[in-house]
Amino acid sequence: MCGIVAYIGPREAYPIILKGLKRLEYRGYDSAGIALLNGGLKVYKKKGKVADLEETLQGIDLHANIGIGHTRWATHGEPNDRNAHPHTSASGKLAMIHNGIIENYNQLKQELLNKGYKFTSDTDTEVLLNFIEEIQTQNNCPLEEAVRIALKRIVGAYVIVLIEKDHPDTLIAARKGSPLVIGIGKNEHFLASDASPIIEYTKEVVYVNDYEVAIIKPDELILKNLGNERQTPYITKLDMELAAIEKGGYDHFMLKEIFEQPQTVYDCLRGRLDAQAGTITMSGIQKYAEQIMNAKRIVMVACGTSWHAGLVAEYIFEELCRINVEVEYASEFRYRNPVINKGDVIIAISQSGETADTLVAIENAKSKGAIILGVVNVVGSSIARISDAGAYTHAGPEIGVASTKAFTAQLAVLTMIALKIGHDKGVLDHDRYMHLLNELDAIPAKIEKVLNLNDHIKALAEKYSDATSSLYLGRGYNFPVALEGALKLKEISYIHAEGYPAAEMKHGPIALVDDQLPVIFVATRDSYHEKVMSNMQEIKARKGKVIAVINEGDEQSAALADDTIMIPEADEIVAPMLSVIPLQLLAYYIGLHKGLDVDKPRNLAKSVTVE
Ligand code: F6R
């Protein structure tokens, strides 16, 4: 989704903004632009990559100490130079960048058209900017005040940053719903959609809250609410190193992040799981442990890969805690008027912590008395902050657009929560509890072994990369893994892929099976294994090509498959953290073999901050 960068201070703004925009490329975008103030207001914008913009700016004098930059992921109006940000106001005095959607922009546009305004783009952003300018003109007031008045009428989500030709010492920014981080330097400030453009300059940041307006000068940061009351900026220290957002010798972020998983799962367990002592410490949820134990139901709310983690967790919580669990697409849940009872526990699962649908879904549930737990990766993100309690996944920055290491870390956190609740509630047998603690503890080393299959999986990827369609099948804990494998393949290779519960295949998808169709079975040894083997027979009988992710030494299943990927054995509760990894690698290598941009697949955005 759109990326925002801005700078004010003694340094040259352009190189800082340009580098920042490159750091935000992973979020997904289709045009880029920069506005600088130096005597006059200069705006440069272009469809395509940040590098294309950089190319066209060669040789131009870009000296300035204040500027704003943007990468746009089109919502209103097609991706072209005209619709790219920054936008300038009708008078040419203001420039603005915006992330989010102004839902009532049509009504505002009509009012402005009636007053004689003309628009040069199809965007909601240009409407909001001119609306602000109109208020400033009518009231003859400072820009800060015009912004506050304007935002009271805005329906939707936004981060906006403005510069004003006649005030080259001030940036004005505001947020509702979309993320905004302000880095505090020495007599300088850095603004961005997330911390990645800021980290190399300062680790001290302020996360702007909803309905706050920031008035930013080189040596001063003032926050106000829309009622013009001063708010205290809360400075947080970033716990992140620059190396974490660079490729570190790998060809792609996606490959790096797949290979980081032994470490990220270890980091996630560290300090929480003590297999020897038989303890799990989840300080983030301790305060609500009693309520979770007594909850009549738990609702997992998430999107995409995080939703798949929720599905695995449904099986785990029901098995270990004997609590009724429902898993909801946040986008459906937020609009459906769902029944929420006081004391219901909602677990919001999100890598970015900024997914708009998940955020609004939990805001609604919170207002109806539910307890919100966040299982979130990005520290300080909106979902983390609105949650009553929660546990960070500690997977580090995930830059590849397709989620990989966040998924396994989510599973690790959710499994620990379930183990703790099941044990404390007394419904989980002590021996089984101890066995599962040890199984969980052994996962990082087993992931390492799965990663040793890299070359084998790469060869398989080349063999099957001409496929035009594929089926992913699994049962029980491995059913959501099949869904996740199919999602990874679609995203990265643009090959159509369907994930299904293996038995459900007979109710329709089996019609697709012929000797051209690769069918990927996630068939590790678990309570469903015999049944999955029967499903493999059914595919074989129809000449489908079976690729089976099975356990080492499972010769019986191997005999049914055209190709196998043999991974270490693990208890079925923790097995998805292993069985998903070959599917991540398969998608990566198929995409790579097809020459695609695996880190930034077409049309996708990393952080989906619009609904
Ligand atoms: C898939 C993927 C997306 C995200 C989804 C939710 O690879 O990355 O499906 O999982 O957009 O994002 P978060 O977890 O940030 O809420």
PDB file of C-alpha atoms in Angstrom, residues 323-484:
ATOM      1  CA  ILE A 323     -12.968 -23.791  24.091  1.00  0.00           C
ATOM      2  CA  ASN A 324     -15.211 -23.162  21.118  1.00  0.00           C
ATOM      3  CA  VAL A 325     -13.236 -21.281  18.452  1.00  0.00           C
ATOM      4  CA  GLU A 326     -14.433 -19.475  15.340  1.00  0.00           C
ATOM      5  CA  VAL A 327     -12.146 -18.103  12.654  1.00  0.00           C
ATOM      6  CA  GLU A 328     -13.354 -15.062  10.762  1.00  0.00           C
ATOM      7  CA  TYR A 329     -12.222 -13.099   7.740  1.00  0.00           C
ATOM      8  CA  ALA A 330     -11.899  -9.617   9.238  1.00  0.00           C
ATOM      9  CA  SER A 331     -13.500  -8.054   6.158  1.00  0.00           C
ATOM     10  CA  GLU A 332     -16.678 -10.113   6.654  1.00  0.00           C
ATOM     11  CA  PHE A 333     -16.724  -9.935  10.424  1.00  0.00           C
ATOM     12  CA  ARG A 334     -16.597  -6.143  10.532  1.00  0.00           C
ATOM     13  CA  TYR A 335     -19.693  -5.681   8.379  1.00  0.00           C
ATOM     14  CA  ARG A 336     -21.807  -8.654   9.421  1.00  0.00           C
ATOM     15  CA  ASN A 337     -23.218  -7.396  12.710  1.00  0.00           C
ATOM     16  CA  PRO A 338     -21.827 -10.493  14.426  1.00  0.00           C
ATOM     17  CA  VAL A 339     -23.084 -11.616  17.806  1.00  0.00           C
ATOM     18  CA  ILE A 340     -20.486 -10.540  20.346  1.00  0.00           C
ATOM     19  CA  ASN A 341     -21.073 -11.170  24.022  1.00  0.00           C
ATOM     20  CA  LYS A 342     -19.291  -9.446  26.859  1.00  0.00           C
ATOM     21  CA  GLY A 343     -16.311 -11.603  27.798  1.00  0.00           C
ATOM     22  CA  ASP A 344     -15.852 -13.105  24.322  1.00  0.00           C
ATOM     23  CA  VAL A 345     -12.171 -13.230  23.481  1.00  0.00           C
ATOM     24  CA  ILE A 346     -11.134 -11.947  20.075  1.00  0.00           C
ATOM     25  CA  ILE A 347      -7.640 -12.821  18.882  1.00  0.00           C
ATOM     26  CA  ALA A 348      -6.499 -10.489  16.110  1.00  0.00           C
ATOM     27  CA  ILE A 349      -3.654 -12.013  14.106  1.00  0.00           C
ATOM     28  CA  SER A 350      -1.623  -9.700  11.904  1.00  0.00           C
ATOM     29  CA  GLN A 351       1.939  -9.423  10.692  1.00  0.00           C
ATOM     30  CA  SER A 352       1.822  -5.706   9.900  1.00  0.00           C
ATOM     31  CA  GLY A 353      -0.561  -4.758  12.674  1.00  0.00           C
ATOM     32  CA  GLU A 354      -2.030  -2.249  10.214  1.00  0.00           C
ATOM     33  CA  THR A 355      -4.474  -4.293   8.112  1.00  0.00           C
ATOM     34  CA  ALA A 356      -7.490  -1.981   7.909  1.00  0.00           C
ATOM     35  CA  ASP A 357     -10.184  -4.675   8.037  1.00  0.00           C
ATOM     36  CA  THR A 358      -8.649  -6.400  11.054  1.00  0.00           C
ATOM     37  CA  LEU A 359      -8.201  -3.087  12.819  1.00  0.00           C
ATOM     38  CA  VAL A 360     -11.803  -1.984  12.378  1.00  0.00           C
ATOM     39  CA  ALA A 361     -13.129  -5.467  13.195  1.00  0.00           C
ATOM     40  CA  ILE A 362     -11.453  -5.386  16.601  1.00  0.00           C
ATOM     41  CA  GLU A 363     -12.442  -1.774  17.244  1.00  0.00           C
ATOM     42  CA  ASN A 364     -16.079  -2.818  16.738  1.00  0.00           C
ATOM     43  CA  ALA A 365     -15.714  -5.926  18.908  1.00  0.00           C
ATOM     44  CA  LYS A 366     -14.001  -3.929  21.656  1.00  0.00           C
ATOM     45  CA  SER A 367     -16.831  -1.429  21.763  1.00  0.00           C
ATOM     46  CA  LYS A 368     -19.223  -4.365  22.381  1.00  0.00           C
ATOM     47  CA  GLY A 369     -17.283  -5.589  25.405  1.00  0.00           C
ATOM     48  CA  ALA A 370     -15.024  -8.266  23.897  1.00  0.00           C
ATOM     49  CA  ILE A 371     -11.487  -8.750  25.169  1.00  0.00           C
ATOM     50  CA  ILE A 372      -9.007  -8.166  22.367  1.00  0.00           C
ATOM     51  CA  LEU A 373      -5.731 -10.058  22.208  1.00  0.00           C
ATOM     52  CA  GLY A 374      -3.253  -9.133  19.486  1.00  0.00           C
ATOM     53  CA  VAL A 375      -0.841 -11.600  17.938  1.00  0.00           C
ATOM     54  CA  VAL A 376       1.140  -9.062  15.975  1.00  0.00           C
ATOM     55  CA  ASN A 377       4.611  -8.805  14.468  1.00  0.00           C
ATOM     56  CA  VAL A 378       5.205  -5.072  14.092  1.00  0.00           C
ATOM     57  CA  VAL A 379       5.871  -3.524  17.470  1.00  0.00           C
ATOM     58  CA  GLY A 380       3.884  -0.367  18.169  1.00  0.00           C
ATOM     59  CA  SER A 381       1.523  -0.946  15.223  1.00  0.00           C
ATOM     60  CA  SER A 382      -2.125   0.095  15.374  1.00  0.00           C
ATOM     61  CA  ILE A 383      -3.535  -3.385  16.116  1.00  0.00           C
ATOM     62  CA  ALA A 384      -0.940  -3.926  18.838  1.00  0.00           C
ATOM     63  CA  ARG A 385      -1.885  -0.642  20.431  1.00  0.00           C
ATOM     64  CA  ILE A 386      -5.625  -1.070  20.330  1.00  0.00           C
ATOM     65  CA  SER A 387      -5.483  -4.627  21.737  1.00  0.00           C
ATOM     66  CA  ASP A 388      -6.130  -5.072  25.463  1.00  0.00           C
ATOM     67  CA  ALA A 389      -3.240  -7.503  25.673  1.00  0.00           C
ATOM     68  CA  GLY A 390      -1.276  -9.790  23.429  1.00  0.00           C
ATOM     69  CA  ALA A 391       1.980 -11.325  22.399  1.00  0.00           C
ATOM     70  CA  TYR A 392       4.373 -10.099  19.753  1.00  0.00           C
ATOM     71  CA  THR A 393       5.638 -12.707  17.294  1.00  0.00           C
ATOM     72  CA  HIS A 394       9.192 -11.298  17.229  1.00  0.00           C
ATOM     73  CA  ALA A 395       9.840 -12.449  13.664  1.00  0.00           C
ATOM     74  CA  GLY A 396      11.630  -9.196  12.743  1.00  0.00           C
ATOM     75  CA  PRO A 397      10.728  -7.045   9.733  1.00  0.00           C
ATOM     76  CA  GLU A 398       9.073  -9.013   6.932  1.00  0.00           C
ATOM     77  CA  ILE A 399       9.839  -7.227   3.675  1.00  0.00           C
ATOM     78  CA  GLY A 400       8.934  -9.850   1.028  1.00  0.00           C
ATOM     79  CA  VAL A 401       5.313  -9.189   0.140  1.00  0.00           C
ATOM     80  CA  ALA A 402       4.367 -12.843   0.619  1.00  0.00           C
ATOM     81  CA  SER A 403       4.216 -13.675   4.268  1.00  0.00           C
ATOM     82  CA  THR A 404       6.499 -16.546   5.351  1.00  0.00           C
ATOM     83  CA  LYS A 405       8.336 -16.179   8.642  1.00  0.00           C
ATOM     84  CA  ALA A 406       5.412 -14.278  10.160  1.00  0.00           C
ATOM     85  CA  PHE A 407       3.201 -17.356   9.656  1.00  0.00           C
ATOM     86  CA  THR A 408       5.446 -19.776  11.540  1.00  0.00           C
ATOM     87  CA  ALA A 409       5.973 -17.226  14.316  1.00  0.00           C
ATOM     88  CA  GLN A 410       2.197 -16.722  14.592  1.00  0.00           C
ATOM     89  CA  LEU A 411       1.775 -20.488  14.938  1.00  0.00           C
ATOM     90  CA  ALA A 412       4.454 -20.599  17.622  1.00  0.00           C
ATOM     91  CA  VAL A 413       2.782 -17.838  19.668  1.00  0.00           C
ATOM     92  CA  LEU A 414      -0.729 -19.236  19.269  1.00  0.00           C
ATOM     93  CA  THR A 415       0.450 -22.734  20.238  1.00  0.00           C
ATOM     94  CA  MET A 416       2.110 -21.361  23.375  1.00  0.00           C
ATOM     95  CA  ILE A 417      -1.049 -19.479  24.352  1.00  0.00           C
ATOM     96  CA  ALA A 418      -3.165 -22.617  23.827  1.00  0.00           C
ATOM     97  CA  LEU A 419      -0.739 -24.783  25.800  1.00  0.00           C
ATOM     98  CA  LYS A 420      -0.696 -22.324  28.663  1.00  0.00           C
ATOM     99  CA  ILE A 421      -4.478 -21.919  28.796  1.00  0.00           C
ATOM    100  CA  GLY A 422      -5.136 -25.672  28.378  1.00  0.00           C
ATOM    101  CA  HIS A 423      -2.677 -26.517  31.131  1.00  0.00           C
ATOM    102  CA  ASP A 424      -3.757 -23.816  33.582  1.00  0.00           C
ATOM    103  CA  LYS A 425      -7.396 -24.686  32.958  1.00  0.00           C
ATOM    104  CA  GLY A 426      -6.658 -28.296  33.823  1.00  0.00           C
ATOM    105  CA  VAL A 427      -8.070 -29.784  30.614  1.00  0.00           C
ATOM    106  CA  LEU A 428      -4.693 -30.712  29.137  1.00  0.00           C
ATOM    107  CA  ASP A 429      -3.129 -33.832  30.553  1.00  0.00           C
ATOM    108  CA  HIS A 430       0.265 -33.073  32.165  1.00  0.00           C
ATOM    109  CA  ASP A 431       2.234 -35.698  30.208  1.00  0.00           C
ATOM    110  CA  ARG A 432       0.823 -34.469  26.928  1.00  0.00           C
ATOM    111  CA  TYR A 433       1.596 -30.890  27.982  1.00  0.00           C
ATOM    112  CA  MET A 434       5.221 -31.775  28.737  1.00  0.00           C
ATOM    113  CA  HIS A 435       5.509 -33.736  25.488  1.00  0.00           C
ATOM    114  CA  LEU A 436       4.190 -30.761  23.495  1.00  0.00           C
ATOM    115  CA  LEU A 437       6.554 -28.320  25.210  1.00  0.00           C
ATOM    116  CA  ASN A 438       9.442 -30.491  24.075  1.00  0.00           C
ATOM    117  CA  GLU A 439       8.009 -30.842  20.586  1.00  0.00           C
ATOM    118  CA  LEU A 440       7.711 -27.069  20.311  1.00  0.00           C
ATOM    119  CA  ASP A 441      11.210 -26.596  21.655  1.00  0.00           C
ATOM    120  CA  ALA A 442      12.558 -28.921  18.947  1.00  0.00           C
ATOM    121  CA  ILE A 443      10.919 -27.020  16.071  1.00  0.00           C
ATOM    122  CA  PRO A 444      13.748 -24.557  15.209  1.00  0.00           C
ATOM    123  CA  ALA A 445      16.247 -27.420  14.730  1.00  0.00           C
ATOM    124  CA  LYS A 446      13.735 -29.376  12.638  1.00  0.00           C
ATOM    125  CA  ILE A 447      13.047 -26.319  10.443  1.00  0.00           C
ATOM    126  CA  GLU A 448      16.801 -26.239   9.819  1.00  0.00           C
ATOM    127  CA  LYS A 449      16.557 -29.822   8.507  1.00  0.00           C
ATOM    128  CA  VAL A 450      13.647 -28.945   6.232  1.00  0.00           C
ATOM    129  CA  LEU A 451      15.696 -26.079   4.797  1.00  0.00           C
ATOM    130  CA  ASN A 452      18.425 -28.586   3.886  1.00  0.00           C
ATOM    131  CA  LEU A 453      15.958 -29.845   1.246  1.00  0.00           C
ATOM    132  CA  ASN A 454      16.347 -26.533  -0.612  1.00  0.00           C
ATOM    133  CA  ASP A 455      18.094 -27.985  -3.697  1.00  0.00           C
ATOM    134  CA  HIS A 456      15.656 -30.863  -3.995  1.00  0.00           C
ATOM    135  CA  ILE A 457      12.680 -28.485  -3.793  1.00  0.00           C
ATOM    136  CA  LYS A 458      14.311 -26.162  -6.330  1.00  0.00           C
ATOM    137  CA  ALA A 459      14.605 -29.092  -8.783  1.00  0.00           C
ATOM    138  CA  LEU A 460      10.948 -30.013  -8.210  1.00  0.00           C
ATOM    139  CA  ALA A 461       9.940 -26.397  -8.781  1.00  0.00           C
ATOM    140  CA  GLU A 462      11.649 -26.419 -12.170  1.00  0.00           C
ATOM    141  CA  LYS A 463       9.930 -29.692 -13.071  1.00  0.00           C
ATOM    142  CA  TYR A 464       6.451 -28.331 -12.309  1.00  0.00           C
ATOM    143  CA  SER A 465       6.823 -24.669 -13.259  1.00  0.00           C
ATOM    144  CA  ASP A 466       4.903 -25.094 -16.533  1.00  0.00           C
ATOM    145  CA  ALA A 467       1.723 -26.075 -14.723  1.00  0.00           C
ATOM    146  CA  THR A 468      -1.205 -23.752 -15.303  1.00  0.00           C
ATOM    147  CA  SER A 469      -3.226 -24.943 -12.327  1.00  0.00           C
ATOM    148  CA  SER A 470      -2.680 -26.960  -9.157  1.00  0.00           C
ATOM    149  CA  LEU A 471      -4.441 -28.412  -6.136  1.00  0.00           C
ATOM    150  CA  TYR A 472      -3.171 -28.393  -2.554  1.00  0.00           C
ATOM    151  CA  LEU A 473      -4.761 -30.913  -0.235  1.00  0.00           C
ATOM    152  CA  GLY A 474      -4.477 -31.697   3.470  1.00  0.00           C
ATOM    153  CA  ARG A 475      -6.621 -32.719   6.435  1.00  0.00           C
ATOM    154  CA  GLY A 476      -6.765 -31.638  10.049  1.00  0.00           C
ATOM    155  CA  TYR A 477      -3.867 -29.423  11.076  1.00  0.00           C
ATOM    156  CA  ASN A 478      -2.485 -29.695   7.557  1.00  0.00           C
ATOM    157  CA  PHE A 479      -5.647 -28.427   5.861  1.00  0.00           C
ATOM    158  CA  PRO A 480      -4.827 -24.744   6.552  1.00  0.00           C
ATOM    159  CA  VAL A 481      -1.262 -25.511   5.458  1.00  0.00           C
ATOM    160  CA  ALA A 482      -2.664 -26.638   2.101  1.00  0.00           C
ATOM    161  CA  LEU A 483      -4.557 -23.332   1.860  1.00  0.00           C
ATOM    162  CA  GLU A 484      -1.379 -21.442   2.682  1.00  0.00           C
TER     163      GLU A 484
END
